[in-house]
mmCIF file of C-alpha atoms in Angstrom:
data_model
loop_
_atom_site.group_PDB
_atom_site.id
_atom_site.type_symbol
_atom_site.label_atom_id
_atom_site.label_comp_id
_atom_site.label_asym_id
_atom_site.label_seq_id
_atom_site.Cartn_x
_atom_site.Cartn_y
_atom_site.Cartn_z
ATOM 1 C CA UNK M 1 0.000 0.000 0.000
ATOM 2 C CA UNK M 2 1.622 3.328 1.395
ATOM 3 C CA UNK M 3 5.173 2.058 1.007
ATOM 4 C CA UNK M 4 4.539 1.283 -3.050
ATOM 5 C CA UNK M 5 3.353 4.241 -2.846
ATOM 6 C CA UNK M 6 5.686 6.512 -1.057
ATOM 7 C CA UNK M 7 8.526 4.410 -3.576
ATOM 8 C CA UNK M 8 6.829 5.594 -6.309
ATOM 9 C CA UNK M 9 6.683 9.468 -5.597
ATOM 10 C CA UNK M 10 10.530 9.347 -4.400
ATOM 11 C CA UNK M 11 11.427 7.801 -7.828
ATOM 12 C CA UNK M 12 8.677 10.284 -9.716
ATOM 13 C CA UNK M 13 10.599 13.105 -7.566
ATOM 14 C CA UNK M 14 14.080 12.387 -8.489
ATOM 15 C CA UNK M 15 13.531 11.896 -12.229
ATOM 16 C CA UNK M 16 11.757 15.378 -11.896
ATOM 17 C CA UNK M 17 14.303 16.981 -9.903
ATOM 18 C CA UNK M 18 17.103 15.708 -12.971
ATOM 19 C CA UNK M 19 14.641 17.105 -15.877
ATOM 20 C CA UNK M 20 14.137 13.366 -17.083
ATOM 21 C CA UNK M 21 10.304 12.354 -17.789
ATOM 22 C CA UNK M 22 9.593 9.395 -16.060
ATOM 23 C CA UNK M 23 5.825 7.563 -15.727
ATOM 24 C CA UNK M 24 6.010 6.016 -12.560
ATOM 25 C CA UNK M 25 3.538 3.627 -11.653
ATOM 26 C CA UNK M 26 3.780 1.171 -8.438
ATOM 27 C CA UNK M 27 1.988 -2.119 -8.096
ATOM 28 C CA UNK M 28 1.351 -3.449 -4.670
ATOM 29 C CA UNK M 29 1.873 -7.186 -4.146
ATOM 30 C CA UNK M 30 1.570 -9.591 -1.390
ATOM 31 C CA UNK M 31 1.966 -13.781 -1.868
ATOM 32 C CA UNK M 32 -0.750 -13.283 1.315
ATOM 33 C CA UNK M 33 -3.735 -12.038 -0.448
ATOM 34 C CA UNK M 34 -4.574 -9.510 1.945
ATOM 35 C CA UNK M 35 -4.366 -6.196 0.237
ATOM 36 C CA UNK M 36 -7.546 -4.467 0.529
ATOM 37 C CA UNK M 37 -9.450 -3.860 -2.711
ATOM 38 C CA UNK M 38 -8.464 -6.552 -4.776
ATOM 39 C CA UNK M 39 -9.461 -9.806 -5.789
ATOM 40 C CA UNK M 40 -6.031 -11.919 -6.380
ATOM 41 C CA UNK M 41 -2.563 -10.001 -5.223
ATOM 42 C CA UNK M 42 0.163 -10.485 -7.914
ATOM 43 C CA UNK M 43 2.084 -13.331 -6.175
ATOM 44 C CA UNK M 44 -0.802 -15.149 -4.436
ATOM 45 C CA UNK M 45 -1.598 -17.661 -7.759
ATOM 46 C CA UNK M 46 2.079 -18.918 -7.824
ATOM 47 C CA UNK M 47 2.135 -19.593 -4.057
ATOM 48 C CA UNK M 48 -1.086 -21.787 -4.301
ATOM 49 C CA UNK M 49 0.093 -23.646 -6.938
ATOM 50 C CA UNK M 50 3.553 -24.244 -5.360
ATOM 51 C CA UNK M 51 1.366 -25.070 -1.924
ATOM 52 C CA UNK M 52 -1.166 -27.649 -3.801
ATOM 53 C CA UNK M 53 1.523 -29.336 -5.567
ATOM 54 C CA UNK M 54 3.496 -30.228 -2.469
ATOM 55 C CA UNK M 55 0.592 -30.872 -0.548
ATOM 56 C CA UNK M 56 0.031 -33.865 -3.251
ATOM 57 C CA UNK M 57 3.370 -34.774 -3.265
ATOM 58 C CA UNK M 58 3.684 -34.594 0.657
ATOM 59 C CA UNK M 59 0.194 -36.854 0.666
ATOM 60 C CA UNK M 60 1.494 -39.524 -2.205
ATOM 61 C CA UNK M 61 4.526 -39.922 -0.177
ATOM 62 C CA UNK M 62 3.164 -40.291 3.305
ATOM 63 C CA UNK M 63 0.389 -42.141 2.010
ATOM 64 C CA UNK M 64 2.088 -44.490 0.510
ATOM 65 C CA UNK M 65 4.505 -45.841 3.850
ATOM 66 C CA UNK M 66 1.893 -45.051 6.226
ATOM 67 C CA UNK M 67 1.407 -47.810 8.908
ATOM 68 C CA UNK M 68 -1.332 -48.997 10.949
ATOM 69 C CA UNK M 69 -0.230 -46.819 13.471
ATOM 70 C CA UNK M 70 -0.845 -43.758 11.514
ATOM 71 C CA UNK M 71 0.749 -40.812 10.684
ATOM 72 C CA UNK M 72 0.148 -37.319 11.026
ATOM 73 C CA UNK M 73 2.225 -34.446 8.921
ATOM 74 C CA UNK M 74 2.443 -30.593 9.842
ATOM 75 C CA UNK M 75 2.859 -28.181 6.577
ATOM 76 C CA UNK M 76 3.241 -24.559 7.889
ATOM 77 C CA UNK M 77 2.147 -21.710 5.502
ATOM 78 C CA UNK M 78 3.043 -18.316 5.622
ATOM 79 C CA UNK M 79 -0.083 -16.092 6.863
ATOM 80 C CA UNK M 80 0.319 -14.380 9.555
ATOM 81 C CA UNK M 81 -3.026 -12.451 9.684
ATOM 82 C CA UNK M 82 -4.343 -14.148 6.923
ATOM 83 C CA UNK M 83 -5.526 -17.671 5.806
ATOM 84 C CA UNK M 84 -5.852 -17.143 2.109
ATOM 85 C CA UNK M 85 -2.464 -19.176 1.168
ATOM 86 C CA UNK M 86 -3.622 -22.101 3.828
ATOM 87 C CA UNK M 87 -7.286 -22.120 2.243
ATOM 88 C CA UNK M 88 -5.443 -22.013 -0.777
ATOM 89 C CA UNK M 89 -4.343 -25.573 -0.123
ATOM 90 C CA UNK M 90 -7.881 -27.186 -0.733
ATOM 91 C CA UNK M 91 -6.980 -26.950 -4.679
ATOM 92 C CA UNK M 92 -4.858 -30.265 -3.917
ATOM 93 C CA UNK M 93 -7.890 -31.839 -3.344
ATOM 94 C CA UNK M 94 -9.490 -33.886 -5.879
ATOM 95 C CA UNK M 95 -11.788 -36.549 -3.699
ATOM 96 C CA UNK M 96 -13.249 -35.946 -0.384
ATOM 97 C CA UNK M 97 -9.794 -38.590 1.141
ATOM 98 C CA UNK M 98 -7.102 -36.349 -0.701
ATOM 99 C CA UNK M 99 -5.042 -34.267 1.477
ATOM 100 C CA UNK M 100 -4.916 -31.821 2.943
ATOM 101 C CA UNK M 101 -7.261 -33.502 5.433
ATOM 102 C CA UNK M 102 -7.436 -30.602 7.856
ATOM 103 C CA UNK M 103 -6.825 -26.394 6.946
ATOM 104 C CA UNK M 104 -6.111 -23.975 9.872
ATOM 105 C CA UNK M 105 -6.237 -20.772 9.649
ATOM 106 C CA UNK M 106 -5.646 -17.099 11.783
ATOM 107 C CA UNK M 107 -9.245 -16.478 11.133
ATOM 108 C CA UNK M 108 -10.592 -19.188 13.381
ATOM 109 C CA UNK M 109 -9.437 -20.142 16.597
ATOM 110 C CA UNK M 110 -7.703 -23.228 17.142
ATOM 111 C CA UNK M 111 -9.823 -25.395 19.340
ATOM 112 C CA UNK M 112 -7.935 -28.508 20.339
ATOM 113 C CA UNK M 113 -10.294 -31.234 21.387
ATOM 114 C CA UNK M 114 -12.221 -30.806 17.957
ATOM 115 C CA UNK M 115 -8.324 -30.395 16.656
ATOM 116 C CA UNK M 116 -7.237 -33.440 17.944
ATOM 117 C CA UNK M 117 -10.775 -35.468 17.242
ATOM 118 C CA UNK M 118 -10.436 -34.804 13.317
ATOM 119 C CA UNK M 119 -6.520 -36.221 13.503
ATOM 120 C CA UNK M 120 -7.758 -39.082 14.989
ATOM 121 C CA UNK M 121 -10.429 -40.026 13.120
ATOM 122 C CA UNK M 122 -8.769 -39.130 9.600
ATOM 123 C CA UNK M 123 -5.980 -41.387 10.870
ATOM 124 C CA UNK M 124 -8.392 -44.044 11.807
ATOM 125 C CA UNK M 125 -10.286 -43.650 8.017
ATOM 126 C CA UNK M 126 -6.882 -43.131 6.114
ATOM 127 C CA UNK M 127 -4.041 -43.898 7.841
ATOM 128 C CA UNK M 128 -2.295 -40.567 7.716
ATOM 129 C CA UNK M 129 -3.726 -37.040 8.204
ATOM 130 C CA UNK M 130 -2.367 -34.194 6.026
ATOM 131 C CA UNK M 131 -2.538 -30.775 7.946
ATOM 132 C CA UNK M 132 -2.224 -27.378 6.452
ATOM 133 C CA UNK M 133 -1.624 -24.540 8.868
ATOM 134 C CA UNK M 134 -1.108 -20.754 8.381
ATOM 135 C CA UNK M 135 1.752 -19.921 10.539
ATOM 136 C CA UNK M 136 -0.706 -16.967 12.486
ATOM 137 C CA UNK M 137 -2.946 -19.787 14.234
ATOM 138 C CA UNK M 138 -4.739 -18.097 17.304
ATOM 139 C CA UNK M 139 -6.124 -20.082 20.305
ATOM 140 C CA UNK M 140 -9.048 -19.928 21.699
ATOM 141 C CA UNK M 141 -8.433 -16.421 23.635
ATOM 142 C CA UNK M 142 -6.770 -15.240 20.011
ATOM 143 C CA UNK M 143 -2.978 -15.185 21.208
ATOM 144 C CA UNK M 144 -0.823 -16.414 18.282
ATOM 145 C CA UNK M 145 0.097 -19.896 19.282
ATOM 146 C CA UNK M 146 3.687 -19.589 18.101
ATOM 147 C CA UNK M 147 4.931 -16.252 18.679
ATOM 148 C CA UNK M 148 7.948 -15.250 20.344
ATOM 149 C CA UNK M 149 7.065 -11.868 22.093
ATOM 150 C CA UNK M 150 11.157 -12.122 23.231
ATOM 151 C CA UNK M 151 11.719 -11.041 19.475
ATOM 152 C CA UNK M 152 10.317 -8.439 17.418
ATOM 153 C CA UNK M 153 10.377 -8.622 13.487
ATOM 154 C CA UNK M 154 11.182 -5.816 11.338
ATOM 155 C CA UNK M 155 7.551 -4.579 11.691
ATOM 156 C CA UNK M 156 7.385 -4.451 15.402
ATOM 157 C CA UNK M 157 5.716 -8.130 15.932
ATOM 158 C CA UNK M 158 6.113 -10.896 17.880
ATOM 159 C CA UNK M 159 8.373 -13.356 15.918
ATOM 160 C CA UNK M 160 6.674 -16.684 14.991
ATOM 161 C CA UNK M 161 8.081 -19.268 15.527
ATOM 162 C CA UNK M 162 6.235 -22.442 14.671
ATOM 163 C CA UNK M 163 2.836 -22.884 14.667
ATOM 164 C CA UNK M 164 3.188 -26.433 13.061
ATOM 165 C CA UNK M 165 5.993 -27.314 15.764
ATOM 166 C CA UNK M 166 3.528 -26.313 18.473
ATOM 167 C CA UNK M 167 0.657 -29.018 16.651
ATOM 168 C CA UNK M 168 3.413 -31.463 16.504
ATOM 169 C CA UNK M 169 3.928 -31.746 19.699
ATOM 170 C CA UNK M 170 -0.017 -31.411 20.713
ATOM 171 C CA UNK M 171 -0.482 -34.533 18.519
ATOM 172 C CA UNK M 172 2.163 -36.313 19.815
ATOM 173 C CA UNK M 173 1.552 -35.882 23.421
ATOM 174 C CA UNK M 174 -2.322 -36.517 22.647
ATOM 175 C CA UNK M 175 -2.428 -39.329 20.356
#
C-alpha cells in the first residue's frame, strides 16, 4: 500500500528533480492475499500452486509408507493475519480422502479437542492425516500460538516461531 506508494513518488521526484520524464507507476503485491481492494494479489496464484503441488506430493509420499499406526504431517504456511495461502491448499484436493485432510487458519481459533478429534479419526479412516496450517494460528483467547514476544520482526511483531511445531507436539503428546 503506502510504502509502493511513497517508492513511487521518491522515484517520480528524483527523475523530476534531474529534468528526465519518467511515468512512474507502483503495483502493490503480497503472496498473502490480503491487500484491501483486490481480488487476487500479484504473487498469491504462484504460491497456491507451489502449496497444492506439495501438498500432493507430501500426501502420495506419506500415504504411501503409512502404517497402521498412523501418521500425522504438519505443513506450515506463511499467513500471519491471513488464511488465504492455507485455504489455498484445498486446490490439492481432488476426492473428499485427498489431502490436505485438515486447513487452519488465523481467522478461526484453534480449538484442540475438535483439533485433535479430526486427527484421529482421519488417521483411523486413512491412515495418515495431512494438515495445512497458516503460521498466524490463534487459540481460543486469540494469542498467536507460536509467537515469540522475546523477538520483534522488522515490523514491530512478535516473531513466529512455529505454529506447526507447536501441533506437533499437541499430537504427539495426545495421540
Amino acid at each position: 500500500g503506502n510504502d509502493s506508494q511513497d517508492t513511487a513518488h521518491k522515484i517520480h521526484e528524483q527523475a523530476r528533480s534531474r529534468g528526465y520524464e519518467l511515468r512512474v507507476n507502483g503495483v502493490p503485491k503480497t503472496i498473502d492475499n490480503d491487500l484491501p481492494h483486490t481480488d487476487h494479489c500479484p504473487g498469491y496464484g504462484s504460491v497456491i500452486k507451489y502449496v497444492g503441488a506439495t501438498v500432493m506430493e507430501i500426501a502420495a509420499d506419506v500415504g504411501a509408507m503409512a502404517t497402521d499406526d498412523g501418521a500425522c504431517v504438519l505443513i506450515e504456511v506463511m499467513g500471519r493475519s491471513a488464511g488465504w495461502i492455507a485455504a489455498g491448499a484445498v486446490l490439492a484436493k481432488r476426492q473428499p480422502t485427498d489431502a490436505p485432510h485438515l486447513i487452519l487458519s488465523p481467522e478461526i481459533p484453534l480449538d484442540e479437542p475438535a483439533f485433535l478429534a479430526q486427527v484421529r479419526a482421519t488417521v483411523a479412516a486413512n491412515k495418515y492425516c495431512i494438515v495445512v496450517v497458516g503460521e498466524g494460528l490463534r487459540n481460543a483467547a486469540g494469542a498467536e500460538i507460536a509467537a515469540d514476544s522475546s523477538r520483534l520482526d522488522a515490523f514491530g511483531h512478535a516473531v513466529l516461531s512455529g505454529a506447526a511445531e507447536h501441533l506437533a507436539e499437541l499430537v504427539t503428546e495426545k495421540l
